[in-house]
Short mmCIF file of C-alpha atoms in Angstrom, two decimals:
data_model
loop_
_atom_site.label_atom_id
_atom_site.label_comp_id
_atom_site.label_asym_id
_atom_site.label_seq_id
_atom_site.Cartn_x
_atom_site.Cartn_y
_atom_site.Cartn_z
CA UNK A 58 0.00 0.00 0.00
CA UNK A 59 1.59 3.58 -1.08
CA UNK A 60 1.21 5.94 1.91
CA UNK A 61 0.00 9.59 0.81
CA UNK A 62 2.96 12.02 1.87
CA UNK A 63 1.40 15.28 3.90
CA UNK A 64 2.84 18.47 3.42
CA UNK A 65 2.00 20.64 6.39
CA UNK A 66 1.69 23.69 3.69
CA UNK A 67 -0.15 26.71 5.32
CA UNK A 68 -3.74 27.31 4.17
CA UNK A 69 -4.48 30.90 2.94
CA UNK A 70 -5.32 33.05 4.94
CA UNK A 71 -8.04 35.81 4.23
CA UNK A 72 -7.46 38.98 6.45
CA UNK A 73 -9.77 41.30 4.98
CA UNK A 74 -12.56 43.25 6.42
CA UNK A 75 -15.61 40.61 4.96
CA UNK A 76 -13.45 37.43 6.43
CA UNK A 77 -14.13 38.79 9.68
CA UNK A 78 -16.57 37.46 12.43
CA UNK A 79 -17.93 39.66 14.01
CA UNK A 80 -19.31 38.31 18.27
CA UNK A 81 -19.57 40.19 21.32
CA UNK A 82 -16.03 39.46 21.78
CA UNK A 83 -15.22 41.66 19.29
CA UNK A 84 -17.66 44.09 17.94
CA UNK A 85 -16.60 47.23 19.81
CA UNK A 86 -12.88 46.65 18.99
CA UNK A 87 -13.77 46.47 15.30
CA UNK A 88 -16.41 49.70 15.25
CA UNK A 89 -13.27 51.05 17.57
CA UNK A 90 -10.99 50.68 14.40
CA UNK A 91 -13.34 51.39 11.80
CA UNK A 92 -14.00 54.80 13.20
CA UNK A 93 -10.23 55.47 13.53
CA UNK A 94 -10.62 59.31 12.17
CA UNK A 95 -11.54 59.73 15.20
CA UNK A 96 -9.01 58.42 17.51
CA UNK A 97 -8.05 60.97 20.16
CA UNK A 98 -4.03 61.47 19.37
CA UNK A 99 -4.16 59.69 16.64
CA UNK A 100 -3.53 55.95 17.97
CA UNK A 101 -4.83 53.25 19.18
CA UNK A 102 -3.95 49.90 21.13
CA UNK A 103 -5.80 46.60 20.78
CA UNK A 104 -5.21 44.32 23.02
CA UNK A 105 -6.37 40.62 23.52
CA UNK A 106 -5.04 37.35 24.19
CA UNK A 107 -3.12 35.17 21.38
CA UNK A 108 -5.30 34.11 18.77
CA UNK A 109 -7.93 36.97 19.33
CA UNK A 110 -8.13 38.58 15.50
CA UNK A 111 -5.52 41.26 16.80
CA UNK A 112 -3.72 41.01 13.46
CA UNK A 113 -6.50 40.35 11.52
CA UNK A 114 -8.06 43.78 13.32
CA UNK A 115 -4.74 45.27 12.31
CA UNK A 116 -4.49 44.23 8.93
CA UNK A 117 -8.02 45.40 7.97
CA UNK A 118 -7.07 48.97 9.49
CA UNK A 119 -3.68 48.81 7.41
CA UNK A 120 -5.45 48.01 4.06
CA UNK A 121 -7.96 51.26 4.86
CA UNK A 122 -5.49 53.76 6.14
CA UNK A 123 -2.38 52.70 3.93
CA UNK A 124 -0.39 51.88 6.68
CA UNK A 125 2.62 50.01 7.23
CA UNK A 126 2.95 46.96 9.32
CA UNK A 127 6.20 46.92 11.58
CA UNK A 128 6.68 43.79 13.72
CA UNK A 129 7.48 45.00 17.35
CA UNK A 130 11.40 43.55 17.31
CA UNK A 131 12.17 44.84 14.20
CA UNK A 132 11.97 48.74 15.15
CA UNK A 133 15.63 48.74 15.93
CA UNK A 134 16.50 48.34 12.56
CA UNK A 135 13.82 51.06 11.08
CA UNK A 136 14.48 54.28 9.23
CA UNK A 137 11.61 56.18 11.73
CA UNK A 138 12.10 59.73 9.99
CA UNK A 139 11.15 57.38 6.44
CA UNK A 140 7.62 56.58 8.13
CA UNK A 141 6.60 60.77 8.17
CA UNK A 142 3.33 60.78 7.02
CA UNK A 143 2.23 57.25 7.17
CA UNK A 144 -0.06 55.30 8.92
CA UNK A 145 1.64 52.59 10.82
CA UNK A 146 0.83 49.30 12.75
CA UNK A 147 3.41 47.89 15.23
CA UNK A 148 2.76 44.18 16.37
CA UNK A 149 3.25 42.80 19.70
CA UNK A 150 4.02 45.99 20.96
CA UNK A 151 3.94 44.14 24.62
CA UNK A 152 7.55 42.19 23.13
CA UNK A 153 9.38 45.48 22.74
CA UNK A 154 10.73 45.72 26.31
CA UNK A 155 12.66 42.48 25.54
CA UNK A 156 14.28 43.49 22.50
CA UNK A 157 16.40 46.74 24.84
CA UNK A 158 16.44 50.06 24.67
CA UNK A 159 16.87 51.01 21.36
CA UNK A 160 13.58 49.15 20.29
CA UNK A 161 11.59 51.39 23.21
CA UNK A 162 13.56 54.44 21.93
CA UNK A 163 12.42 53.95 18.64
CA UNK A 164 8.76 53.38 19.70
CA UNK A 165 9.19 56.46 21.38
CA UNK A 166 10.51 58.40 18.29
CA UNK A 167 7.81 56.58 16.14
CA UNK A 168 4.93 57.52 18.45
CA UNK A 169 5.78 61.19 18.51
CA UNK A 170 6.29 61.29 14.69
CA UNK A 171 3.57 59.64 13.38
CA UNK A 172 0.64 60.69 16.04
CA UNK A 173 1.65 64.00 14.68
CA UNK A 174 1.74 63.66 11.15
CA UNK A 175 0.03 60.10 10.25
CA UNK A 176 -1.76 57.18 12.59
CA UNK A 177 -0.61 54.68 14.77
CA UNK A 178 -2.36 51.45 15.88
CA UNK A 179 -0.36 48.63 17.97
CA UNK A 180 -1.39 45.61 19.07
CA UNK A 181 -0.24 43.44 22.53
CA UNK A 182 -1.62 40.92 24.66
CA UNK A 183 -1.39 42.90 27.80
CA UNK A 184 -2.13 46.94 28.70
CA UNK A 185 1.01 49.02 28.96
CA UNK A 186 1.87 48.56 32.49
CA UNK A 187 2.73 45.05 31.97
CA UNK A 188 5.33 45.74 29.23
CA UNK A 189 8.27 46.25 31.42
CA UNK A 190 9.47 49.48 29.58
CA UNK A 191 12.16 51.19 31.34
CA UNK A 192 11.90 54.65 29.44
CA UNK A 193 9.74 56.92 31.30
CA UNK A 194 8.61 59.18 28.44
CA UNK A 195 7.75 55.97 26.40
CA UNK A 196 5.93 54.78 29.38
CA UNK A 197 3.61 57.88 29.51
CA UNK A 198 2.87 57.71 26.10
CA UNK A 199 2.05 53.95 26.05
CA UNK A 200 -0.10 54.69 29.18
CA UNK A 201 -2.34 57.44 27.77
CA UNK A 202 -2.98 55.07 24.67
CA UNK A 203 -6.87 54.66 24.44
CA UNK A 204 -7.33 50.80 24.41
CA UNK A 205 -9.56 48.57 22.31
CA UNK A 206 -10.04 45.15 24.01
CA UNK A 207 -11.07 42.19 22.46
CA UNK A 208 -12.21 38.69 24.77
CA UNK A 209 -11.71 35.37 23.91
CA UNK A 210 -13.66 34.35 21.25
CA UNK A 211 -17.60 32.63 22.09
CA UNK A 212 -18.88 29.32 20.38
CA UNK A 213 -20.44 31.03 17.77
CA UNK A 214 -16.94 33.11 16.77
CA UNK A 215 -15.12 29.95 17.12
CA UNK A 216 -17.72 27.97 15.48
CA UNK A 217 -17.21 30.58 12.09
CA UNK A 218 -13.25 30.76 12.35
CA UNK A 219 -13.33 26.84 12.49
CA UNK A 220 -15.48 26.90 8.87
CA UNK A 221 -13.35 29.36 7.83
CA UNK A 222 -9.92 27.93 8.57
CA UNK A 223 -11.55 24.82 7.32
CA UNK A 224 -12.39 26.58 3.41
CA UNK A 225 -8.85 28.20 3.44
CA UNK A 226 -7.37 24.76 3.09
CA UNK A 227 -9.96 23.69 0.49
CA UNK A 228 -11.47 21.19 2.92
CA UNK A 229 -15.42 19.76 2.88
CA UNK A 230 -15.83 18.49 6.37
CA UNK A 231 -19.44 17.52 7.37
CA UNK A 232 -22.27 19.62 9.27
CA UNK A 233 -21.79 17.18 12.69
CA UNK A 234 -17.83 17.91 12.78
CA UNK A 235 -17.77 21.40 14.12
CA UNK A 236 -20.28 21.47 17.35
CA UNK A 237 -17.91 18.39 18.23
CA UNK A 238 -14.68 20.35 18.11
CA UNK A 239 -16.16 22.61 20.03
CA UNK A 240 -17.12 20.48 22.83
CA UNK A 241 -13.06 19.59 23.21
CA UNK A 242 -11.14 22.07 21.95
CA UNK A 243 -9.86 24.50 24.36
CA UNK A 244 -10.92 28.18 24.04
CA UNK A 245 -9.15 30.14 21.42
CA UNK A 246 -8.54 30.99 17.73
CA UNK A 247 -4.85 29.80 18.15
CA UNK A 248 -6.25 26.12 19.22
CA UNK A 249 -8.62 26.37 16.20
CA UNK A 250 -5.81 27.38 13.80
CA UNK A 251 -3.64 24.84 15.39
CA UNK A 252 -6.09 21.89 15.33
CA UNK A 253 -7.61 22.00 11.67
CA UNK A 254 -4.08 22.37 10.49
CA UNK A 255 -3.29 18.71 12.26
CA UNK A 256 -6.78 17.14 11.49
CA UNK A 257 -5.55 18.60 7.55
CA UNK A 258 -2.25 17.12 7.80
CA UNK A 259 -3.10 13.72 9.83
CA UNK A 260 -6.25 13.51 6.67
CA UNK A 261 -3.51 13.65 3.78
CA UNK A 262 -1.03 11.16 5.27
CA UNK A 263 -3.68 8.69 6.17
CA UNK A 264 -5.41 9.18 2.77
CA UNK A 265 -9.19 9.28 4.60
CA UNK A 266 -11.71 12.40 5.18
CA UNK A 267 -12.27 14.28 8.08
CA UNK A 268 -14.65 12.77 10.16
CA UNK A 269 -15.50 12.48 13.94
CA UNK A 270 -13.48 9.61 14.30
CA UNK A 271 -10.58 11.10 12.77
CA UNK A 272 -11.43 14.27 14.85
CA UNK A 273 -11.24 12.28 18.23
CA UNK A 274 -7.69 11.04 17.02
CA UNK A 275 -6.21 13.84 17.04
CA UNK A 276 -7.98 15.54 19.92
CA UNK A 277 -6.61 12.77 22.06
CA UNK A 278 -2.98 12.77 20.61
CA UNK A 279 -1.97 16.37 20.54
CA UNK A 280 -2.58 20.10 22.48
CA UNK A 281 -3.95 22.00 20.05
CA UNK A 282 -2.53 24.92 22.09
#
């Protein structure tokens, strides 16, 4: 018998504004961003745990204001004056104490340049206070941040991201599957992502569909976290 070799080959990823669920979790957030003409200074913070629809927040505010996307640890090595007059979004902005101070004195430079002459949105999985920052003007400027929150996501966001994630990777999976993920799976977009990518990849080696048999495999064999 020839064994089907799996590829664990990322499924695409839609990140625009009509691939997003909206819940209670995460309504305000998103009517937070869409109305960002109207943030006071300028910027905004989201912040959620992993696996929230940070990024994908983020990314639908970059495609509408023009911005540019800056992971958090890569500041050191930006040309800040370049960014004048942009719209930018930093990632993981809760990360940039542990990458020293020249990553915080950047943030600092970038917050003062483009609050005044563009937008700035960051993301981070904790508020400000928890970020360790050691540069007291930074800090005061990451404190008086207004803040978007966004919960963890509800069965019926979780139930939509799990058919989603599911049609990014081109897979039919049937109507009984998904309330039984549900019941097992723990409580997060992360664990979603994380388990339909190893019920995808266990399907292709073993050459069968995705069932609830198949489902219970993998449930019991791996953390989806």
């Amino acid at each position: 018998m020839i064994r089907q070799l799996a590829f664990d080959l990322p499924g695409r990823q839609a990140m625009t504004r009509a691939d997003f669920f909206v819940a209670s979790s995460n309504a305000l957030a998103l009517q937070t961003v869409e109305g960002w003409l109207g943030w006071p200074g300028r910027k905004l913070l989201l912040v959620g745990p992993d696996g929230a629809g940070k990024s994908h927040l983020a990314q639908i505010w970059a495609v509408e204001a023009g911005a540019v996307v800056l992971p958090a640890d890569s500041l050191p090595g930006i040309d800040i004056a370049g960014l004048s007059g942009h719209a930018v979004v930093v990632e993981d902005a809760d990360r940039i104490a542990s990458s020293g101070a020249e990553a915080e004195a950047q943030l600092f430079h970038l917050h003062n340049l483009v609050t005044t002459t563009g937008a700035l949105l960051l993301t981070a999985r904790t508020p400000p206070r928890d970020w360790g920052l050691t540069l007291p003007d930074l800090i005061s400027r990451m404190q008086a941040t207004p803040i978007a929150h966004l919960d963890a996501p509800d069965d019926a966001l979780l139930s939509a991201v799990l058919v989603k994630l599911f049609a990014d990777r081109q897979v039919a999976v049937p109507a009984n599957l998904i309330p039984y993920l549900l019941s097992r799976m723990p409580r997060s977009i992360g664990a979603a992502r994380a388990l339909v990518a190893a019920l995808d990849t266990r399907a292709l080696a073993a050459g069968r569909p995705i069932t609830r048999t198949l489902a219970g495999e993998v449930l019991d064999s791996i953390d989806p976290e």
